[in-house]
Amino acid sequence: MTKRTLEELKDAVNSAINSNDAASLMECADELDALATSEAEAVAHNARGVGFYVRGNYAAALEHWHRAMAMHEELGNRSDVARVTLNIGNVHSSTGNYAAALEHYHRALAVFEEIGNRTGVASVTLNIGNVHFSTGNYPSALENYHRALAVFEELGNSSKVARLTGNIGNVHYTTGNYPSALESYHRALAMHEELCESGSVAATTGSIGVMHSSTGNHAAALEHLYRALAMHEELGESRSVALVTGNIISAMFESGEHAEAEALLQTMDIMQINEPEIVVQREHHRALLQEHHGNIDEARTTLRAALLIAQEHMLAAKQAGVRKTLRDLALKQNDLAGYVEHNNEYTRINEEINGKESTLKMAMQDKQREIDAKDREHAQHMAVLHSTLPKDIADRVARGETVNDHHENAAVIFLDIVGFTSISASMSSQDVIELLDDVFSQCDAICKQHNVTKIKTIGDSYMCVAFDSVINAAHVAMEMMNITLNEALNEELNKALENALEKEKALIKFRIGIHCGPVTAGVLGKARMQYDVWGDTVNVASRMESTSEPGRIHISEALAKALNKALENALNEAHIVPRGTMDIKGKGMMKTYWLENNA
């Protein structure tokens, strides 16, 4: 087998990370070890860290990531330092050490912002949202999710957009907004399925199952949860298997299927589970089964152990659930003191949660209004950008890029209306505008069809550029030459045109000039941005147009040579005719040509 280079292995590692493919990550790490360089070793440690993390072995993941961190710092790879710092934050988040997770996330965020890595910024912002979600700060979670979503949408990262849509669904579900949650889940599921992201399809299917369980539709809940479980097991995602198994057990308790629940609990006992919420949920289920079998003392002991974990990690809802079960057990045993103790704590926590929920709902509404206002502002900003700049350029500007591009062989096209000054002299200003709008709108449509970029209009002149193909430029020029005025123009304008054209003794005609060569393209201005093209190529193209003749396409020798290479296969409807040598202002004597339609 051919050995892969460091760059090829880096690409393979990134691909495996994106698909959570632990096996491929370990294979890449072994190949990286064989390269025997410091950078390869650092990448290998990171790959193994991700592989162990995916498999739920957090201790091994941290060990490799700390080694990768030290090596990247020594090598001065700041971007990689930030990525590994983010990964370490993920481990702390997964094990419930949220303070340490936020510390690492903000440290990574600062580096990503400093080096201008917008993907990194969005990824960390997403994870900060996850921490706020886990700690019950749902307005902050929603804010960070929407902030990350906007960046990923601008970057065109469909996978992250789908994931964040699901996360926003989680916030709505947790805060009781079930219709919005279900809408977000189904939207996310459709996106993940289209992207063939099996792990995310499984996770979102599981979320829909939990949603049905919460609304009492246990049959639909179990159907979705078992479907999710099968997918997670096939993918070898141990953490997700544990989480979904716990949710299935909950749904089974609700529907009275205790035997099936007990069998699944035994399966959970052999799993390596580090997440505090899943551990508390598992032990609560164990206690309920112990109670079901009449083992009240065992159940109470199990619940007290679960309560300590919930208290340690400040899981209020879990504490309330455990306290309620302890209260009910005390009542069964006529333990008045125990009943009062647990009932008081259950009531206190519930009141605290309910009070927080009321405040939370108001905060969520305020945050949603704030997010909606920002979304409207962003949409208006993008609408302005798209109305003044080509779409791909507008998207780059929105991402904060400075647009300053060099194109080695762009074809610049100028068109003007022959005799426009005379034609417009006898027309009203409204008729003039309607005439130009009709002509230039047709020019816009032709450019769009052939992937040619409109630059601007100057009076009765139209300028556009084919950055990638001189053939496209030729197609555009020939189609523009055949533009006819729209029959739907108002009656007064038609009469004015008839009068004007009669004076000219000709139909409305165009004059076109084209030249190709190097150009610089970029965006100028802040408040009123303009995309423009500069260079001697632009000047020569303008001279080709001004020295052209009515109804003809005047081209330079450079363009003629470029077209000749492709005429037989790509442009057989046209031919090139020598015009001769002309004195072109500012350039001297130049050979020029006519581009003519074979018809």
Tab-separated table of C-alpha atoms in Angstrom, residues 53-420:
chain	number	residue	atom	x	y	z
A	53	TYR	CA	-13.388	10.324	23.198
A	54	VAL	CA	-15.798	8.922	20.618
A	55	ARG	CA	-15.554	5.534	22.338
A	56	GLY	CA	-16.230	7.087	25.747
A	57	ASN	CA	-12.733	6.526	27.197
A	58	TYR	CA	-12.262	10.057	28.514
A	59	ALA	CA	-9.177	9.373	30.638
A	60	ALA	CA	-7.257	8.084	27.613
A	61	ALA	CA	-8.588	10.960	25.500
A	62	LEU	CA	-7.294	13.539	28.012
A	63	GLU	CA	-3.911	11.829	28.208
A	64	HIS	CA	-3.392	12.032	24.437
A	65	TRP	CA	-4.782	15.555	24.138
A	66	HIS	CA	-2.517	16.930	26.856
A	67	ARG	CA	0.478	15.406	25.035
A	68	ALA	CA	-0.766	16.841	21.738
A	69	MET	CA	-1.223	20.241	23.391
A	70	ALA	CA	2.353	20.331	24.695
A	71	MET	CA	3.778	19.360	21.295
A	72	HIS	CA	1.668	21.869	19.324
A	73	GLU	CA	2.676	24.644	21.747
A	74	GLU	CA	6.332	23.734	21.253
A	75	LEU	CA	5.847	23.737	17.467
A	76	GLY	CA	4.013	27.081	17.583
A	77	ASN	CA	0.879	25.668	15.928
A	78	ARG	CA	-1.597	28.078	17.534
A	79	SER	CA	-4.579	26.871	15.530
A	80	ASP	CA	-3.928	23.282	16.632
A	81	VAL	CA	-3.424	24.436	20.235
A	82	ALA	CA	-6.873	26.030	20.102
A	83	ARG	CA	-8.440	22.871	18.633
A	84	VAL	CA	-6.925	20.623	21.301
A	85	THR	CA	-7.968	23.094	24.022
A	86	LEU	CA	-11.498	22.848	22.646
A	87	ASN	CA	-11.296	19.046	22.766
A	88	ILE	CA	-10.152	19.073	26.397
A	89	GLY	CA	-13.083	21.344	27.177
A	90	ASN	CA	-15.343	18.735	25.589
A	91	VAL	CA	-14.097	16.063	27.989
A	92	HIS	CA	-14.732	18.282	31.013
A	93	SER	CA	-18.192	19.078	29.679
A	94	SER	CA	-18.974	15.379	29.156
A	95	THR	CA	-17.893	14.517	32.718
A	96	GLY	CA	-19.891	17.370	34.286
A	97	ASN	CA	-16.953	19.639	35.161
A	98	TYR	CA	-18.615	22.628	33.532
A	99	ALA	CA	-16.413	25.281	35.125
A	100	ALA	CA	-13.298	23.647	33.652
A	101	ALA	CA	-15.119	23.182	30.331
A	102	LEU	CA	-15.985	26.896	30.095
A	103	GLU	CA	-12.434	27.839	31.065
A	104	HIS	CA	-11.003	25.791	28.177
A	105	TYR	CA	-13.705	26.908	25.732
A	106	HIS	CA	-13.097	30.600	26.371
A	107	ARG	CA	-9.351	30.057	26.109
A	108	ALA	CA	-9.837	28.356	22.728
A	109	LEU	CA	-12.311	31.047	21.613
A	110	ALA	CA	-9.789	33.808	22.294
A	111	VAL	CA	-7.177	32.115	20.083
A	112	PHE	CA	-9.634	31.390	17.268
A	113	GLU	CA	-10.823	35.014	17.285
A	114	GLU	CA	-7.246	36.295	17.296
A	115	ILE	CA	-6.178	34.188	14.299
A	116	GLY	CA	-9.441	34.837	12.419
A	117	ASN	CA	-10.595	31.200	12.341
A	118	ARG	CA	-14.355	31.648	12.006
A	119	THR	CA	-15.053	27.926	11.911
A	120	GLY	CA	-13.246	27.570	15.225
A	121	VAL	CA	-15.114	30.541	16.683
A	122	ALA	CA	-18.460	29.030	15.684
A	123	SER	CA	-17.508	25.570	17.011
A	124	VAL	CA	-16.485	26.907	20.425
A	125	THR	CA	-19.579	29.121	20.593
A	126	LEU	CA	-21.698	26.033	19.940
A	127	ASN	CA	-20.008	24.193	22.806
A	128	ILE	CA	-20.368	27.157	25.161
A	129	GLY	CA	-24.066	27.000	24.342
A	130	ASN	CA	-24.018	23.308	25.266
A	131	VAL	CA	-22.534	24.076	28.698
A	132	HIS	CA	-25.162	26.744	29.362
A	133	PHE	CA	-27.819	24.243	28.312
A	134	SER	CA	-26.440	21.590	30.672
A	135	THR	CA	-26.356	24.050	33.596
A	136	GLY	CA	-29.896	25.306	32.926
A	137	ASN	CA	-28.995	28.744	31.575
A	138	TYR	CA	-31.309	28.317	28.596
A	139	PRO	CA	-31.449	31.955	27.403
A	140	SER	CA	-27.640	31.992	27.146
A	141	ALA	CA	-27.724	28.584	25.476
A	142	LEU	CA	-30.225	29.816	22.902
A	143	GLU	CA	-28.200	32.973	22.289
A	144	ASN	CA	-24.964	31.070	21.716
A	145	TYR	CA	-26.698	28.502	19.498
A	146	HIS	CA	-28.158	31.213	17.277
A	147	ARG	CA	-24.819	33.047	17.176
A	148	ALA	CA	-23.016	29.873	16.072
A	149	LEU	CA	-25.830	29.012	13.638
A	150	ALA	CA	-25.470	32.354	11.841
A	151	VAL	CA	-21.728	31.822	11.311
A	152	PHE	CA	-22.135	28.240	10.093
A	153	GLU	CA	-24.868	29.338	7.672
A	154	GLU	CA	-22.542	31.992	6.246
A	155	LEU	CA	-19.748	29.416	5.994
A	156	GLY	CA	-22.096	27.017	4.214
A	157	ASN	CA	-21.517	24.254	6.788
A	158	SER	CA	-24.772	22.304	6.367
A	159	SER	CA	-23.791	19.662	8.912
A	160	LYS	CA	-23.320	22.162	11.733
A	161	VAL	CA	-26.468	24.031	10.720
A	162	ALA	CA	-28.411	20.775	11.087
A	163	ARG	CA	-26.815	20.034	14.458
A	164	LEU	CA	-27.559	23.503	15.820
A	165	THR	CA	-31.144	23.282	14.610
A	166	GLY	CA	-31.475	20.164	16.757
A	167	ASN	CA	-29.835	21.911	19.718
A	168	ILE	CA	-32.296	24.786	19.441
A	169	GLY	CA	-35.025	22.134	19.468
A	170	ASN	CA	-33.554	20.820	22.740
A	171	VAL	CA	-33.815	24.274	24.320
A	172	HIS	CA	-37.441	24.625	23.247
A	173	TYR	CA	-38.239	21.110	24.514
A	174	THR	CA	-36.618	21.697	27.901
A	175	THR	CA	-38.438	24.998	28.374
A	176	GLY	CA	-41.794	23.448	27.477
A	177	ASN	CA	-42.212	24.870	23.983
A	178	TYR	CA	-43.086	21.488	22.447
A	179	PRO	CA	-44.441	22.671	19.058
A	180	SER	CA	-41.265	24.667	18.331
A	181	ALA	CA	-39.138	21.786	19.592
A	182	LEU	CA	-40.813	19.220	17.345
A	183	GLU	CA	-40.538	21.555	14.355
A	184	SER	CA	-36.809	22.028	14.976
A	185	TYR	CA	-36.246	18.281	15.466
A	186	HIS	CA	-37.961	17.304	12.224
A	187	ARG	CA	-36.134	20.045	10.318
A	188	ALA	CA	-32.806	18.852	11.762
A	189	LEU	CA	-33.636	15.206	11.016
A	190	ALA	CA	-34.385	15.969	7.371
A	191	MET	CA	-31.054	17.809	7.015
A	192	HIS	CA	-29.053	15.008	8.694
A	193	GLU	CA	-30.716	12.376	6.508
A	194	GLU	CA	-29.940	14.379	3.373
A	195	LEU	CA	-26.314	14.636	4.494
A	196	CYS	CA	-26.227	10.882	5.305
A	197	GLU	CA	-25.028	11.631	8.871
A	198	SER	CA	-25.955	8.408	10.624
A	199	GLY	CA	-24.921	9.435	14.132
A	200	SER	CA	-26.864	12.676	14.013
A	201	VAL	CA	-29.888	10.931	12.469
A	202	ALA	CA	-29.805	8.542	15.438
A	203	ALA	CA	-29.486	11.346	18.007
A	204	THR	CA	-32.317	13.391	16.512
A	205	THR	CA	-34.546	10.317	16.233
A	206	GLY	CA	-33.897	9.735	19.937
A	207	SER	CA	-34.842	13.342	20.738
A	208	ILE	CA	-38.149	12.900	18.919
A	209	GLY	CA	-38.697	9.726	20.978
A	210	VAL	CA	-38.111	11.590	24.253
A	211	MET	CA	-40.494	14.271	23.041
A	212	HIS	CA	-43.264	11.694	22.491
A	213	SER	CA	-42.543	10.159	25.904
A	214	SER	CA	-43.000	13.540	27.586
A	215	THR	CA	-46.376	14.016	25.933
A	216	GLY	CA	-47.584	10.542	26.948
A	217	ASN	CA	-47.352	8.869	23.538
A	218	HIS	CA	-45.325	5.908	24.795
A	219	ALA	CA	-45.814	3.742	21.696
A	220	ALA	CA	-44.363	6.431	19.412
A	221	ALA	CA	-41.667	7.133	22.003
A	222	LEU	CA	-40.485	3.513	22.129
A	223	GLU	CA	-40.630	3.195	18.353
A	224	HIS	CA	-38.287	6.190	17.872
A	225	LEU	CA	-36.046	5.304	20.826
A	226	TYR	CA	-35.489	1.702	19.709
A	227	ARG	CA	-34.746	2.938	16.195
A	228	ALA	CA	-32.189	5.378	17.640
A	229	LEU	CA	-30.676	2.685	19.879
A	230	ALA	CA	-30.114	0.329	16.934
A	231	MET	CA	-28.332	3.057	14.988
A	232	HIS	CA	-26.110	4.063	17.948
A	233	GLU	CA	-25.178	0.430	18.601
A	234	GLU	CA	-24.279	-0.088	14.958
A	235	LEU	CA	-22.079	3.014	15.082
A	236	GLY	CA	-20.440	1.909	18.359
A	237	GLU	CA	-21.355	5.128	20.188
A	238	SER	CA	-21.289	3.964	23.798
A	239	ARG	CA	-22.343	7.222	25.443
A	240	SER	CA	-25.364	7.576	23.172
A	241	VAL	CA	-26.273	3.917	23.673
A	242	ALA	CA	-26.318	4.504	27.445
A	243	LEU	CA	-28.366	7.676	27.118
A	244	VAL	CA	-31.000	6.160	24.828
A	245	THR	CA	-31.168	2.974	26.913
A	246	GLY	CA	-31.978	5.092	29.971
A	247	ASN	CA	-34.698	6.911	28.049
A	248	ILE	CA	-36.195	3.588	26.912
A	249	ILE	CA	-36.258	2.377	30.524
A	250	SER	CA	-38.090	5.567	31.522
A	251	ALA	CA	-40.685	5.028	28.787
A	252	MET	CA	-41.081	1.388	29.893
A	253	PHE	CA	-41.706	2.403	33.502
A	254	GLU	CA	-44.367	4.823	32.295
A	255	SER	CA	-46.094	2.024	30.364
A	256	GLY	CA	-45.644	-0.599	33.137
A	257	GLU	CA	-43.147	-2.852	31.307
A	258	HIS	CA	-40.986	-3.644	34.366
A	259	ALA	CA	-39.448	-6.918	33.154
A	260	GLU	CA	-38.188	-5.357	29.945
A	261	ALA	CA	-36.900	-2.376	31.911
A	262	GLU	CA	-34.961	-4.646	34.284
A	263	ALA	CA	-33.295	-6.464	31.394
A	264	LEU	CA	-32.165	-3.166	29.909
A	265	LEU	CA	-30.879	-1.956	33.279
A	266	GLN	CA	-28.634	-5.021	33.470
A	267	THR	CA	-27.306	-4.026	30.062
A	268	MET	CA	-26.545	-0.525	31.369
A	269	ASP	CA	-24.606	-1.986	34.317
A	270	ILE	CA	-21.892	-3.299	32.025
A	271	MET	CA	-21.538	0.025	30.200
A	272	GLN	CA	-18.852	2.573	31.049
A	273	ILE	CA	-20.910	5.651	31.983
A	274	ASN	CA	-19.303	8.908	33.108
A	275	GLU	CA	-22.071	11.478	32.614
A	276	PRO	CA	-23.640	12.377	36.006
A	277	GLU	CA	-27.160	12.797	34.589
A	278	ILE	CA	-27.124	9.325	33.032
A	279	VAL	CA	-25.691	7.798	36.231
A	280	VAL	CA	-28.418	9.402	38.386
A	281	GLN	CA	-31.091	8.320	35.908
A	282	ARG	CA	-29.765	4.723	35.929
A	283	GLU	CA	-29.662	4.527	39.742
A	284	HIS	CA	-33.133	6.038	40.021
A	285	HIS	CA	-34.405	3.329	37.693
A	286	ARG	CA	-32.614	0.693	39.781
A	287	ALA	CA	-34.317	1.979	42.928
A	288	LEU	CA	-37.732	1.905	41.263
A	289	LEU	CA	-37.182	-1.729	40.271
A	290	GLN	CA	-35.991	-2.568	43.788
A	291	GLU	CA	-39.162	-0.984	45.135
A	292	HIS	CA	-41.228	-2.906	42.593
A	293	HIS	CA	-39.728	-6.169	43.959
A	294	GLY	CA	-40.400	-5.060	47.558
A	295	ASN	CA	-36.781	-4.305	48.455
A	296	ILE	CA	-37.540	-0.948	50.079
A	297	ASP	CA	-34.320	-0.637	52.112
A	298	GLU	CA	-32.176	-1.367	49.047
A	299	ALA	CA	-34.161	1.147	47.059
A	300	ARG	CA	-33.632	3.842	49.706
A	301	THR	CA	-29.877	3.173	49.814
A	302	THR	CA	-29.659	3.368	46.025
A	303	LEU	CA	-31.642	6.616	45.967
A	304	ARG	CA	-29.467	8.273	48.612
A	305	ALA	CA	-26.359	7.444	46.566
A	306	ALA	CA	-28.027	8.904	43.469
A	307	LEU	CA	-29.034	12.008	45.438
A	308	LEU	CA	-25.417	12.659	46.426
A	309	ILE	CA	-24.361	12.601	42.772
A	310	ALA	CA	-27.220	14.908	41.758
A	311	GLN	CA	-26.330	17.332	44.576
A	312	GLU	CA	-22.631	17.277	43.725
A	313	HIS	CA	-23.363	18.257	40.126
A	314	MET	CA	-26.235	20.632	40.987
A	315	LEU	CA	-28.783	18.680	38.939
A	316	ALA	CA	-31.905	20.222	40.441
A	317	ALA	CA	-34.491	18.322	38.400
A	318	LYS	CA	-32.786	15.020	39.178
A	319	GLN	CA	-32.670	15.907	42.881
A	320	ALA	CA	-36.404	16.649	42.854
A	321	GLY	CA	-37.178	13.296	41.205
A	322	VAL	CA	-35.088	11.362	43.708
A	323	ARG	CA	-36.542	13.289	46.668
A	324	LYS	CA	-40.075	12.523	45.483
A	325	THR	CA	-39.343	8.784	45.327
A	326	LEU	CA	-37.668	8.881	48.784
A	327	ARG	CA	-40.711	10.701	50.141
A	328	ASP	CA	-43.053	8.053	48.752
A	329	LEU	CA	-40.899	5.263	50.204
A	330	ALA	CA	-40.943	6.939	53.635
A	331	LEU	CA	-44.724	7.100	53.465
A	332	LYS	CA	-44.905	3.369	52.698
A	333	GLN	CA	-42.765	2.645	55.774
A	334	ASN	CA	-44.663	5.085	58.015
A	335	ASP	CA	-41.425	7.038	58.399
A	336	LEU	CA	-42.939	10.424	59.277
A	337	ALA	CA	-39.605	12.172	59.845
A	338	GLY	CA	-38.265	10.888	56.526
A	339	TYR	CA	-41.481	11.854	54.763
A	340	VAL	CA	-41.347	15.423	56.123
A	341	GLU	CA	-37.642	15.777	55.299
A	342	HIS	CA	-37.948	14.615	51.693
A	343	ASN	CA	-41.292	16.292	51.077
A	344	ASN	CA	-39.928	19.635	52.315
A	345	GLU	CA	-36.868	19.330	50.087
A	346	TYR	CA	-38.951	18.148	47.136
A	347	THR	CA	-41.330	21.095	47.619
A	348	ARG	CA	-38.453	23.549	48.014
A	349	ILE	CA	-36.657	22.350	44.900
A	350	ASN	CA	-39.881	22.281	42.900
A	351	GLU	CA	-40.781	25.802	43.986
A	352	GLU	CA	-37.275	26.881	43.093
A	353	ILE	CA	-37.539	25.174	39.712
A	354	ASN	CA	-41.037	26.541	39.095
A	355	GLY	CA	-39.950	30.007	40.118
A	356	LYS	CA	-36.988	29.701	37.833
A	357	GLU	CA	-39.249	28.381	35.107
A	358	SER	CA	-41.482	31.457	35.297
A	359	THR	CA	-38.459	33.715	35.228
A	360	LEU	CA	-36.950	31.490	32.565
A	361	LYS	CA	-39.993	31.716	30.307
A	362	MET	CA	-39.876	35.510	30.510
A	363	ALA	CA	-36.124	35.468	29.899
A	364	MET	CA	-36.597	33.075	26.978
A	365	GLN	CA	-39.240	35.322	25.459
A	366	ASP	CA	-36.957	38.347	25.846
A	367	LYS	CA	-34.025	36.431	24.395
A	368	GLN	CA	-36.121	35.158	21.481
A	369	ARG	CA	-37.264	38.716	20.706
A	370	GLU	CA	-33.643	39.849	20.836
A	371	ILE	CA	-32.563	36.996	18.542
A	372	ASP	CA	-35.440	37.705	16.128
A	373	ALA	CA	-34.459	41.382	15.996
A	374	LYS	CA	-30.846	40.457	15.264
A	375	ASP	CA	-31.993	37.992	12.594
A	376	ARG	CA	-34.116	40.705	10.937
A	377	GLU	CA	-31.208	43.129	11.088
A	378	HIS	CA	-28.877	40.523	9.595
A	379	ALA	CA	-31.408	39.681	6.869
A	380	GLN	CA	-31.754	43.364	5.994
A	381	HIS	CA	-27.962	43.713	5.915
A	382	MET	CA	-27.639	40.695	3.620
A	383	ALA	CA	-30.454	41.991	1.400
A	384	VAL	CA	-28.580	45.271	0.961
A	385	LEU	CA	-25.330	43.443	0.230
A	386	HIS	CA	-27.003	41.145	-2.318
A	387	SER	CA	-28.691	44.098	-3.996
A	388	THR	CA	-25.384	45.909	-4.526
A	389	LEU	CA	-22.844	43.075	-4.874
A	390	PRO	CA	-22.703	39.705	-6.678
A	391	LYS	CA	-23.982	36.964	-4.328
A	392	ASP	CA	-20.664	35.167	-3.826
A	393	ILE	CA	-18.949	38.502	-3.151
A	394	ALA	CA	-21.725	39.589	-0.763
A	395	ASP	CA	-21.353	36.327	1.179
A	396	ARG	CA	-17.611	36.878	1.513
A	397	VAL	CA	-18.114	40.436	2.739
A	398	ALA	CA	-20.695	39.176	5.264
A	399	ARG	CA	-18.083	36.715	6.579
A	400	GLY	CA	-15.751	39.639	7.224
A	401	GLU	CA	-13.390	38.950	4.317
A	402	THR	CA	-11.510	41.686	2.494
A	403	VAL	CA	-12.275	41.073	-1.177
A	404	ASN	CA	-9.127	41.715	-3.197
A	405	ASP	CA	-8.767	39.142	-5.977
A	406	HIS	CA	-6.424	38.750	-8.933
A	407	HIS	CA	-7.637	36.988	-12.097
A	408	GLU	CA	-5.024	36.152	-14.691
A	409	ASN	CA	-7.232	35.835	-17.773
A	410	ALA	CA	-10.598	37.551	-17.344
A	411	ALA	CA	-12.687	38.633	-20.341
A	412	VAL	CA	-14.064	42.168	-19.868
A	413	ILE	CA	-17.159	43.137	-21.894
A	414	PHE	CA	-18.487	46.644	-22.564
A	415	LEU	CA	-21.824	47.326	-24.291
A	416	ASP	CA	-23.449	50.623	-25.159
A	417	ILE	CA	-26.576	51.698	-27.008
A	418	VAL	CA	-25.775	53.244	-30.369
A	419	GLY	CA	-26.943	56.859	-30.656
A	420	PHE	CA	-28.488	56.854	-27.208
